[in-house]
Amino acid sequence: MNSRAKIRLGENVAHHIFTTSALMQIFAVFSITLYMVAKGAPAFIKVGVPELLFGTQWQPTAESPSYGILFIILSSIVGTGASVLLGVPVGLLTAVFLTEVSDKRLSRLVKPAIELLAAIPSVIYGLLGLMLLNPVMYRLEKLIFSNSTGHQFTGGSNLISAVIVLAIMILPTVVNVSVSSLEAVSPNLRASSLALGASKIQTVFKVTIPAAKSGILTGVVLGIGRALGEAMAINMVAGGSVNFPLPFNSVRFLTTQLVSEMGYAEGLHRQVLFSVGLVLYIFIMLVNLTLLRLRRKETE
Amino acid sequence: MKKNSIVKTTVVILTVMIVALTFMGCNKKNSADTSLKGTKLALAGSTSMEKLCEAMSESFMEKYPEVEVTVEYTGSSSGIEALIKKSVDIGNASRNLKQGEKDKGVVENIVAIDGIAVILNNGNSVSSLSKEELIDIYTGRITNWKVLGGNDEAIVVIGREAGSGTRGAFEEILKVDNKCAYAQELDSTGAVKAKVASISGSIGYISLDAVDSSIKSASLEGVAATEENIVNGSYTLSRPFVMATLGDVSSQSDVIKTWFEYIRSEEGKKIVSSVGLVLPQ
């Protein structure tokens, strides 16, 4: 074998290894999707789509079981929405502070700290919520509902705790993505705005943020994805009963539904849990499709 | 040149690893040759007994690799029915046998007792409840401790998730199946204990063996939740785990006899305790 043939052989082998790696990824995505649909769809047919999606009774082990997950879906949507409403303004303003207001030295100190926040495992957030947030909520609950008869006391594990924990968890994502998109705004734009007589704050809100809009939105969508998919931290602070998502109610999210009942569930109950997984999967896919569309717009 | 040979080596190593992994799965145990060779033991019944049966059959098959134990979890009544029809060797029931079942020759062999403790926060001044009061608390009819002679504090009702064996037993014994209004549904004994320890107005239930000093267990109808009271039957928040046979154990085949011998050996007793159950006397 001469040296040229050897090189060609090496090239070929490398080419095949890369292709195989890529194919495995594609295979993984397709097989997961296929598996989720195959496992999740049967219960939809057996229970009935409206009964499953719009039923409000979750009694999987009753003599005549009912599998309504409406409150669970609503809790996921309300919880994610509220945490984004809370986390995004704080995150965006932090990003503005880091890129536009603070001096370089302070930024150099704060930015790694925020990146570190993103690396903390979610169980730690849950633990902190459990130890610090829930007792405060319990005291608050006792104050607010001292004379109420209709409220069921939850001992501080409620929707608000979950929302606060989620808001803190999505902060690093929002901040990091927003910082890089604000930094990418051309200094010429800022200079022009300032030269026209606009103040620094006017420039930030009327010029810099609008120019970085699509990048910031990407951060928001990533945050939504993280909040929607979080299970561990919520499982620890939200109480876990199936209720309408009111601030002081104990609630269950789509993710925690799977975490808490998969262990001992069987038969149709288990199949319905796969359907819950499918619903969650569809939500996550929708969030990611939005993300893809935003990214495409950004590059255009 | 060098790159070339690296690529080749990688491919070779990967191939060897894959082949090795494939063959590792086929490693067979050398089984001791006895009269039990090739026998099968079929159990069916209570879903609540899954943890016990899985642990027991796993270690049994480790000791007697020549026996194949299969357990199906179909529910107590259908397990006994299958036994009567002779489609299984042992019928599992997480309740006492009914007279009708005994009349058909089914023998009740209690292998373990499942005891549940009702737990309260250490700061709670209430320490004894009646069965009625417990039912009223869990169905949401009593919502404040002052009704029961305690402090003026709202009751936080804590339970386990649907499908949990402890929850199933608790609701079944009190006859409150799916009527409970839980404020928190937690997915482990540890979580229930931690919550009851930290929330002053809370009440929860856990397996008897998990009770420790971080919480206090309430006595029921004046009877304390202890192993002794469960074994003598005075503490009512408990249920027997029965492995029923058609006729006495002594009249069964060798493999069934070996199974019961194993359950009653020191090894078997250890397994019963390890899954949180009380040993019958």
Coordinates of C-alpha atoms in Angstrom, one line a residue:
Chain A
M1 CA 0.0 0.0 0.0
N2 CA 1.6 3.3 -0.9
S3 CA 1.3 6.4 1.3
R4 CA -1.4 8.1 -0.8
A5 CA -3.7 5.0 -0.6
K6 CA -3.1 5.0 3.2
I7 CA -4.2 8.6 3.5
R8 CA -7.3 8.0 1.4
L9 CA -8.2 5.0 3.6
G10 CA -7.8 7.1 6.7
E11 CA -9.9 9.9 5.3
N12 CA -12.6 7.4 4.4
V13 CA -12.6 5.8 7.9
A14 CA -12.8 9.2 9.6
H15 CA -15.6 10.2 7.2
H16 CA -17.6 7.2 8.2
I17 CA -17.1 7.7 11.9
F18 CA -18.3 11.3 11.7
T19 CA -21.4 10.2 9.7
T20 CA -22.2 7.5 12.1
S21 CA -22.0 9.9 15.1
A22 CA -24.3 12.3 13.3
L23 CA -26.7 9.5 12.4
M24 CA -26.8 8.3 16.0
Q25 CA -28.0 11.8 17.0
I26 CA -30.7 11.9 14.4
F27 CA -31.7 8.3 15.3
A28 CA -31.9 9.3 19.0
V29 CA -34.2 12.3 18.3
F30 CA -36.5 10.2 16.1
S31 CA -36.6 7.2 18.3
I32 CA -37.4 9.3 21.4
T33 CA -40.3 11.0 19.5
L34 CA -41.5 7.8 18.2
Y35 CA -41.3 6.2 21.6
M36 CA -43.2 9.0 23.4
V37 CA -46.0 9.0 20.8
A38 CA -46.2 5.2 20.9
K39 CA -46.3 5.1 24.7
G40 CA -48.4 8.2 25.2
A41 CA -51.1 7.8 22.6
P42 CA -52.8 4.6 23.7
A43 CA -54.1 6.2 27.0
F44 CA -55.4 9.1 25.1
I45 CA -57.5 6.7 23.1
K46 CA -58.6 4.6 26.1
V47 CA -59.4 7.5 28.4
G48 CA -60.6 9.9 25.7
V49 CA -58.8 13.2 24.7
P50 CA -61.3 15.6 26.3
E51 CA -61.6 13.5 29.5
L52 CA -57.8 13.5 29.9
L53 CA -57.0 17.0 28.9
F54 CA -60.0 18.8 30.3
G55 CA -60.9 16.6 33.3
T56 CA -60.2 18.1 36.7
Q57 CA -60.3 14.9 38.8
W58 CA -57.1 13.0 39.2
Q59 CA -57.9 9.7 41.0
P60 CA -55.9 7.1 39.2
T61 CA -56.3 4.4 41.9
A62 CA -60.0 4.7 42.5
E63 CA -62.5 1.9 41.8
S64 CA -63.7 3.8 38.8
P65 CA -60.6 5.9 38.1
S66 CA -60.6 9.4 36.6
Y67 CA -57.5 10.8 34.8
G68 CA -58.2 14.5 34.3
I69 CA -54.9 16.5 34.1
L70 CA -56.3 20.0 33.3
F71 CA -55.2 21.4 36.7
I72 CA -51.8 19.9 36.2
I73 CA -51.4 21.5 32.7
L74 CA -52.7 24.8 34.0
S75 CA -50.3 24.7 37.0
S76 CA -47.4 24.1 34.5
I77 CA -48.5 27.0 32.3
V78 CA -49.3 29.5 35.1
G79 CA -46.1 28.5 37.1
T80 CA -43.9 28.9 34.1
G81 CA -45.6 32.1 32.9
A82 CA -45.4 33.7 36.4
S83 CA -41.7 32.8 36.9
V84 CA -40.9 34.2 33.5
L85 CA -42.7 37.4 34.3
L86 CA -40.8 37.7 37.5
G87 CA -37.4 36.5 36.2
V88 CA -37.1 38.2 32.8
P89 CA -37.3 41.9 33.9
V90 CA -34.8 41.2 36.7
G91 CA -32.6 39.3 34.3
L92 CA -32.7 41.9 31.6
L93 CA -32.0 44.8 33.9
T94 CA -29.1 42.9 35.4
A95 CA -27.8 42.4 31.8
V96 CA -28.2 46.1 31.1
F97 CA -26.4 46.9 34.3
L98 CA -23.5 44.6 33.4
T99 CA -23.0 45.8 29.8
E100 CA -24.1 49.5 30.0
V101 CA -23.9 50.9 33.5
S102 CA -21.3 49.2 35.7
D103 CA -17.6 49.7 35.3
K104 CA -15.6 47.0 33.7
R105 CA -14.0 45.7 36.9
L106 CA -17.3 45.1 38.7
S107 CA -18.7 43.4 35.6
R108 CA -15.7 41.1 35.5
L109 CA -16.6 40.1 39.0
V110 CA -20.4 39.7 38.7
K111 CA -20.5 37.9 35.3
P112 CA -18.7 34.7 36.4
A113 CA -20.9 34.7 39.6
I114 CA -24.0 34.6 37.5
E115 CA -22.6 31.9 35.2
L116 CA -21.9 29.9 38.4
L117 CA -25.6 30.2 39.3
A118 CA -26.4 28.3 36.1
A119 CA -24.2 25.5 37.1
I120 CA -25.8 24.9 40.5
P121 CA -27.8 21.6 40.3
S122 CA -31.6 22.1 40.7
V123 CA -31.8 19.9 43.8
I124 CA -29.8 22.6 45.6
Y125 CA -32.4 25.2 44.5
G126 CA -35.1 22.9 45.8
L127 CA -33.3 22.4 49.1
L128 CA -32.9 26.1 49.6
G129 CA -36.6 26.7 48.8
L130 CA -37.6 23.9 51.2
M131 CA -35.5 25.3 54.1
L132 CA -35.9 29.0 53.6
L133 CA -38.9 29.8 51.4
N134 CA -41.5 27.3 52.7
P135 CA -41.3 28.3 56.4
V136 CA -41.7 32.0 55.4
M137 CA -44.7 31.0 53.2
Y138 CA -46.2 29.0 56.1
R139 CA -46.0 32.1 58.4
L140 CA -47.5 34.2 55.6
E141 CA -50.3 31.7 55.1
K142 CA -51.1 31.7 58.8
L143 CA -51.3 35.5 58.7
I144 CA -53.4 35.8 55.6
F145 CA -55.8 32.9 56.2
S146 CA -56.1 33.2 60.0
N147 CA -59.9 33.6 59.8
S148 CA -60.6 31.9 56.5
T149 CA -62.6 28.6 56.5
G150 CA -62.4 27.7 52.8
H151 CA -58.6 27.6 52.5
Q152 CA -56.8 24.3 53.0
F153 CA -53.6 24.9 54.8
T154 CA -50.5 23.6 52.9
G155 CA -47.8 24.4 55.4
G156 CA -46.0 26.7 53.0
S157 CA -45.6 24.4 50.0
N158 CA -47.4 26.3 47.3
L159 CA -47.4 27.8 43.8
I160 CA -45.6 31.0 45.0
S161 CA -42.7 29.0 46.3
A162 CA -42.4 27.1 43.0
V163 CA -42.6 30.4 41.0
I164 CA -39.9 32.1 43.1
V165 CA -37.5 29.1 42.8
L166 CA -38.1 28.8 39.1
A167 CA -37.6 32.6 38.6
I168 CA -34.2 32.4 40.3
M169 CA -33.3 29.3 38.2
I170 CA -34.0 30.9 34.9
L171 CA -32.1 34.2 35.8
P172 CA -28.7 33.0 34.7
T173 CA -30.0 31.8 31.3
V174 CA -31.7 35.1 30.7
V175 CA -28.8 37.2 31.9
N176 CA -26.1 35.4 30.0
V177 CA -27.9 35.4 26.7
S178 CA -29.0 39.0 27.1
V179 CA -25.5 40.1 28.0
S180 CA -24.0 38.6 24.9
S181 CA -26.7 40.1 22.6
L182 CA -26.4 43.6 24.2
E183 CA -22.6 43.4 23.8
A184 CA -23.1 42.5 20.2
V185 CA -24.9 45.8 19.5
S186 CA -22.6 48.1 17.5
P187 CA -21.1 50.9 19.6
N188 CA -21.8 53.2 16.6
L189 CA -25.6 52.9 17.4
R190 CA -25.0 54.0 21.0
A191 CA -22.7 56.8 19.9
S192 CA -25.2 58.1 17.4
S193 CA -28.0 58.1 19.9
L194 CA -25.9 59.9 22.5
A195 CA -24.7 62.4 19.9
L196 CA -28.3 63.3 19.1
G197 CA -28.8 64.4 22.6
A198 CA -30.4 61.3 24.1
S199 CA -29.5 60.5 27.7
K200 CA -27.8 57.2 28.7
I201 CA -31.0 55.7 30.0
Q202 CA -32.9 56.8 26.9
T203 CA -30.3 55.2 24.7
V204 CA -30.5 51.9 26.6
F205 CA -34.2 51.6 26.4
K206 CA -34.9 53.2 23.0
V207 CA -31.8 52.0 21.0
T208 CA -29.7 49.3 22.6
I209 CA -32.5 47.0 23.9
P210 CA -34.6 47.2 20.7
A211 CA -31.4 46.5 18.6
A212 CA -30.7 43.4 20.8
K213 CA -34.4 42.3 20.8
S214 CA -34.1 39.0 19.1
G215 CA -31.2 37.9 21.2
I216 CA -33.0 38.8 24.4
L217 CA -36.1 36.9 23.2
T218 CA -34.0 33.9 22.6
G219 CA -33.0 34.1 26.3
V220 CA -36.6 34.4 27.3
V221 CA -37.6 31.3 25.3
L222 CA -34.6 29.4 26.7
G223 CA -35.8 30.4 30.2
I224 CA -39.3 29.2 29.5
G225 CA -37.9 25.9 28.3
R226 CA -35.8 25.5 31.5
A227 CA -38.8 26.4 33.8
L228 CA -41.2 24.1 31.9
G229 CA -38.8 21.1 32.1
E230 CA -37.7 21.6 35.7
A231 CA -38.9 18.8 38.0
M232 CA -36.7 18.3 41.1
A233 CA -36.8 21.7 42.6
I234 CA -40.5 22.0 42.1
N235 CA -41.1 18.6 43.5
M236 CA -39.5 19.7 46.7
V237 CA -41.3 23.0 47.3
A238 CA -44.7 22.9 45.6
G239 CA -46.6 20.4 47.8
G240 CA -47.7 18.0 45.0
S241 CA -51.4 17.9 45.4
V242 CA -53.5 18.3 42.3
N243 CA -55.2 21.7 42.7
F244 CA -56.2 24.7 40.7
P245 CA -53.1 27.0 40.5
L246 CA -54.0 29.6 43.1
P247 CA -51.0 31.4 44.8
F248 CA -51.4 29.6 48.1
N249 CA -52.5 26.2 46.8
S250 CA -50.4 23.2 46.8
V251 CA -49.9 22.3 43.1
R252 CA -48.5 19.7 40.8
F253 CA -46.7 20.3 37.5
L254 CA -46.5 18.1 34.5
T255 CA -42.9 17.2 35.4
T256 CA -43.6 16.5 39.1
Q257 CA -46.6 14.4 38.1
L258 CA -44.2 12.0 36.4
V259 CA -41.5 12.1 39.1
S260 CA -43.9 11.4 41.9
E261 CA -46.1 8.7 40.5
M262 CA -44.0 6.7 38.1
G263 CA -42.5 4.6 40.8
Y264 CA -45.5 2.5 41.7
A265 CA -48.0 3.2 38.9
E266 CA -49.2 0.3 36.8
G267 CA -51.7 -0.5 34.1
L268 CA -53.7 2.4 32.7
H269 CA -52.4 4.7 35.4
R270 CA -48.8 4.1 34.1
Q271 CA -50.0 4.6 30.5
V272 CA -51.6 7.9 31.4
L273 CA -48.4 9.1 33.0
F274 CA -46.7 8.4 29.6
S275 CA -49.5 10.6 28.1
V276 CA -48.6 13.3 30.6
G277 CA -45.0 12.9 29.4
L278 CA -46.2 13.3 25.8
V279 CA -48.1 16.5 26.7
L280 CA -44.9 17.9 28.3
Y281 CA -42.8 16.8 25.3
I282 CA -45.2 18.6 22.9
F283 CA -44.9 21.8 25.1
I284 CA -41.1 21.6 25.1
M285 CA -41.1 21.0 21.3
L286 CA -43.3 24.0 20.7
V287 CA -40.9 26.2 22.8
N288 CA -37.9 24.8 20.9
L289 CA -39.6 25.4 17.5
T290 CA -40.2 29.0 18.6
L291 CA -36.5 29.2 19.5
L292 CA -35.4 27.9 16.1
R293 CA -37.6 30.4 14.3
L294 CA -36.2 33.3 16.4
R295 CA -32.6 32.2 15.7
R296 CA -33.4 32.0 12.0
K297 CA -34.7 35.6 12.1
E298 CA -31.6 36.7 13.9
T299 CA -29.3 35.4 11.2
E300 CA -31.3 36.8 8.4
Chain B
M1 CA 0.6 8.2 8.5
K2 CA 0.3 8.4 12.2
K3 CA -3.2 9.8 12.1
N4 CA -4.1 6.9 9.8
S5 CA -2.9 4.3 12.3
I6 CA -4.6 6.1 15.2
V7 CA -7.9 5.9 13.4
K8 CA -7.4 2.2 12.7
T9 CA -6.5 1.5 16.3
T10 CA -9.6 3.3 17.5
V11 CA -11.8 1.3 15.2
V12 CA -10.2 -2.0 16.4
I13 CA -10.5 -1.0 20.1
L14 CA -14.2 0.0 19.7
T15 CA -15.0 -3.3 17.9
V16 CA -13.3 -5.3 20.6
M17 CA -15.2 -3.4 23.3
I18 CA -18.5 -4.0 21.7
V19 CA -17.9 -7.7 21.2
A20 CA -16.7 -8.0 24.8
L21 CA -19.8 -6.2 26.1
T22 CA -22.0 -8.5 24.1
F23 CA -20.5 -11.6 25.5
M24 CA -20.5 -10.3 29.1
G25 CA -24.3 -10.4 29.1
C26 CA -24.3 -14.1 28.5
N27 CA -22.3 -15.1 31.5
K28 CA -24.1 -17.8 33.2
K29 CA -24.0 -18.8 36.9
N30 CA -23.0 -22.2 37.9
S31 CA -26.0 -23.6 39.7
A32 CA -25.7 -26.1 42.5
D33 CA -27.3 -29.3 41.4
T34 CA -30.2 -30.4 43.7
S35 CA -33.6 -32.0 43.4
L36 CA -35.1 -28.6 42.8
K37 CA -33.5 -28.3 39.4
G38 CA -35.7 -26.8 36.8
T39 CA -38.7 -26.2 39.1
K40 CA -40.9 -23.2 38.9
L41 CA -42.7 -21.3 41.7
A42 CA -45.6 -19.1 40.7
L43 CA -47.1 -16.4 42.9
A44 CA -49.9 -14.0 42.2
G45 CA -51.9 -11.5 44.1
S46 CA -51.6 -8.2 46.1
T47 CA -50.0 -5.3 44.5
S48 CA -49.1 -3.9 48.0
M49 CA -46.8 -6.9 48.5
E50 CA -44.7 -6.1 45.5
K51 CA -41.7 -4.7 47.5
L52 CA -41.7 -7.8 49.8
C53 CA -42.1 -10.3 46.9
E54 CA -39.5 -8.7 44.7
A55 CA -36.9 -8.6 47.5
M56 CA -37.8 -12.1 48.7
S57 CA -37.8 -13.8 45.2
E58 CA -34.6 -12.1 44.2
S59 CA -32.6 -13.3 47.2
F60 CA -34.3 -16.7 47.0
M61 CA -33.3 -17.2 43.4
E62 CA -29.7 -16.2 44.3
K63 CA -29.6 -18.9 46.9
Y64 CA -31.5 -21.5 44.8
P65 CA -30.6 -20.5 41.2
E66 CA -32.2 -23.7 39.9
V67 CA -35.7 -22.4 40.9
E68 CA -37.5 -19.9 38.8
V69 CA -39.8 -17.7 40.9
T70 CA -42.4 -15.6 39.1
V71 CA -44.7 -13.1 40.8
E72 CA -47.7 -11.4 39.3
Y73 CA -49.4 -8.4 41.0
T74 CA -53.1 -8.8 40.2
G75 CA -54.7 -7.9 43.4
S76 CA -55.5 -9.9 46.6
S77 CA -58.8 -11.4 45.5
S78 CA -57.7 -12.5 42.1
G79 CA -54.5 -14.0 43.5
I80 CA -56.6 -16.2 45.8
E81 CA -58.9 -17.0 43.0
A82 CA -55.9 -18.1 40.8
L83 CA -54.7 -20.3 43.7
I84 CA -58.1 -22.0 44.0
K85 CA -58.0 -22.6 40.2
K86 CA -54.5 -24.1 40.8
S87 CA -53.0 -21.8 38.2
V88 CA -50.4 -20.6 40.8
D89 CA -48.7 -22.2 43.7
I90 CA -49.1 -19.3 46.2
G91 CA -51.8 -16.6 46.4
N92 CA -50.7 -13.3 47.9
A93 CA -53.3 -11.3 49.9
S94 CA -52.7 -8.1 51.9
R95 CA -55.7 -8.9 54.1
N96 CA -57.1 -11.7 56.2
L97 CA -58.7 -14.5 54.2
K98 CA -62.5 -14.5 54.0
Q99 CA -64.4 -17.4 55.4
G100 CA -65.6 -18.4 51.9
E101 CA -62.0 -18.7 50.8
K102 CA -61.0 -20.8 53.8
D103 CA -63.9 -23.1 53.1
K104 CA -62.3 -23.9 49.7
G105 CA -59.2 -25.2 51.5
V106 CA -57.1 -22.1 51.3
V107 CA -54.7 -21.8 54.2
E108 CA -53.6 -18.5 55.6
N109 CA -49.9 -18.2 56.1
I110 CA -49.1 -14.7 57.5
V111 CA -45.5 -13.9 56.5
A112 CA -45.4 -10.3 57.6
I113 CA -47.5 -7.4 59.0
D114 CA -47.7 -4.0 57.5
G115 CA -48.0 -1.4 60.3
I116 CA -48.6 2.3 59.7
A117 CA -47.9 5.1 62.2
V118 CA -49.8 8.3 62.3
I119 CA -47.2 11.0 62.9
L120 CA -47.5 14.5 64.4
N121 CA -45.1 17.5 64.9
N122 CA -43.2 17.3 68.2
G123 CA -44.8 20.6 69.2
N124 CA -48.3 19.4 68.9
S125 CA -50.1 19.0 72.2
V126 CA -52.5 16.3 70.8
S127 CA -51.0 12.9 71.1
S128 CA -54.0 10.5 70.8
L129 CA -56.7 10.2 68.2
S130 CA -59.7 8.1 67.7
K131 CA -60.3 6.3 64.4
E132 CA -63.3 8.6 63.7
E133 CA -61.2 11.7 64.3
L134 CA -58.4 10.4 62.0
I135 CA -61.0 9.8 59.3
D136 CA -62.5 13.3 59.8
I137 CA -59.1 14.9 59.6
Y138 CA -58.1 13.1 56.4
T139 CA -61.4 13.8 54.6
G140 CA -61.3 17.5 55.6
R141 CA -64.2 17.6 58.1
I142 CA -61.9 18.6 60.9
T143 CA -59.5 21.4 59.9
N144 CA -58.2 22.8 63.2
W145 CA -56.4 21.2 66.1
K146 CA -58.5 23.1 68.7
V147 CA -61.5 20.9 67.9
L148 CA -59.4 18.0 69.2
G149 CA -58.3 19.8 72.3
G150 CA -55.0 21.1 70.8
N151 CA -53.8 24.6 70.0
D152 CA -55.7 26.9 67.7
E153 CA -53.8 25.9 64.6
A154 CA -54.9 24.8 61.1
I155 CA -54.3 21.1 60.3
V156 CA -51.9 20.5 57.4
V157 CA -52.9 17.1 55.9
I158 CA -49.9 15.3 54.4
G159 CA -50.0 12.0 52.5
R160 CA -48.3 9.9 49.9
E161 CA -48.8 9.9 46.1
A162 CA -51.4 7.8 44.4
G163 CA -50.0 4.3 43.8
S164 CA -48.0 4.3 47.0
G165 CA -48.4 1.1 49.1
T166 CA -48.5 3.0 52.4
R167 CA -51.3 5.3 51.0
G168 CA -53.2 2.3 49.7
A169 CA -53.0 0.5 53.0
F170 CA -53.9 3.6 55.1
E171 CA -56.9 4.5 53.0
E172 CA -58.0 0.9 52.8
I173 CA -57.9 0.3 56.5
L174 CA -59.7 3.5 57.3
K175 CA -62.1 3.0 54.4
V176 CA -61.4 6.4 53.0
D177 CA -60.3 5.3 49.5
N178 CA -60.0 8.4 47.3
K179 CA -61.9 10.5 49.7
C180 CA -58.8 12.1 51.3
A181 CA -58.2 15.8 50.9
Y182 CA -54.4 16.1 50.9
A183 CA -52.7 19.4 51.3
Q184 CA -49.4 17.8 50.3
E185 CA -48.8 14.6 48.4
L186 CA -45.1 13.6 48.8
D187 CA -43.4 10.8 47.1
S188 CA -41.3 9.3 49.9
T189 CA -41.4 8.4 53.5
G190 CA -38.4 10.6 54.2
A191 CA -40.2 13.6 52.7
V192 CA -43.3 13.0 54.8
K193 CA -41.3 12.8 57.9
A194 CA -39.2 15.9 57.1
K195 CA -42.4 17.9 56.4
V196 CA -44.1 16.8 59.6
A197 CA -41.0 17.6 61.5
S198 CA -40.9 21.2 60.1
I199 CA -44.6 22.1 59.9
S200 CA -46.2 22.7 63.3
G201 CA -49.8 21.9 62.4
S202 CA -49.1 18.9 60.2
I203 CA -50.2 15.3 60.3
G204 CA -48.8 12.4 58.2
Y205 CA -48.5 8.7 58.0
I206 CA -45.5 6.5 57.4
S207 CA -44.4 2.9 57.8
L208 CA -44.0 2.0 61.5
D209 CA -40.3 1.2 61.2
A210 CA -39.5 4.7 59.9
V211 CA -40.7 6.5 63.1
D212 CA -37.9 8.3 64.9
S213 CA -37.5 11.2 67.4
S214 CA -37.8 14.0 64.8
I215 CA -41.6 13.4 65.0
K216 CA -44.0 11.7 67.4
S217 CA -46.4 8.9 66.5
A218 CA -50.0 9.4 67.7
S219 CA -51.7 6.5 69.6
L220 CA -54.9 5.3 68.0
E221 CA -57.9 4.7 70.3
G222 CA -55.4 5.0 73.2
V223 CA -53.2 2.2 71.8
A224 CA -49.6 3.2 71.0
A225 CA -48.1 2.3 67.6
T226 CA -45.6 -0.3 68.6
E227 CA -44.5 -3.6 67.1
E228 CA -45.9 -5.4 70.1
N229 CA -49.3 -3.9 69.8
I230 CA -49.4 -4.6 66.1
V231 CA -48.4 -8.3 66.6
N232 CA -51.1 -8.7 69.4
G233 CA -53.7 -7.0 67.2
S234 CA -54.7 -4.1 69.4
Y235 CA -53.2 -1.4 67.2
T236 CA -55.6 -1.4 64.2
L237 CA -53.8 0.6 61.6
S238 CA -52.1 -2.6 60.3
R239 CA -52.8 -5.4 57.9
P240 CA -51.4 -8.9 57.4
F241 CA -49.4 -10.0 54.4
V242 CA -50.7 -13.5 53.6
M243 CA -49.0 -16.0 51.3
A244 CA -51.9 -18.5 51.0
T245 CA -51.5 -22.1 49.9
L246 CA -54.1 -24.7 49.0
G247 CA -53.8 -27.0 52.0
D248 CA -51.1 -26.8 54.7
V249 CA -47.5 -25.9 53.8
S250 CA -46.4 -29.3 55.1
S251 CA -48.5 -31.0 52.3
Q252 CA -47.0 -28.9 49.5
S253 CA -44.3 -29.7 47.0
D254 CA -40.6 -29.5 47.9
V255 CA -40.2 -26.1 46.2
I256 CA -43.1 -24.5 48.1
K257 CA -41.8 -25.9 51.4
T258 CA -38.3 -24.5 50.6
W259 CA -39.8 -21.1 49.9
F260 CA -41.6 -21.0 53.3
E261 CA -38.5 -22.3 55.0
Y262 CA -36.5 -19.5 53.4
I263 CA -39.0 -16.8 54.5
R264 CA -38.9 -18.1 58.1
S265 CA -35.1 -18.4 58.2
E266 CA -32.9 -15.6 59.6
E267 CA -32.2 -14.4 56.0
G268 CA -35.9 -14.2 55.2
K269 CA -36.7 -12.4 58.4
K270 CA -34.0 -9.8 57.6
I271 CA -35.7 -9.2 54.2
V272 CA -39.1 -8.7 55.9
S273 CA -37.6 -6.1 58.2
S274 CA -35.6 -4.5 55.4
V275 CA -38.8 -3.6 53.5
G276 CA -40.3 -2.0 56.6
L277 CA -42.6 -4.8 57.7
V278 CA -43.2 -6.3 61.2
L279 CA -42.6 -10.0 61.8
P280 CA -45.6 -12.1 62.9
Q281 CA -45.0 -14.2 66.1

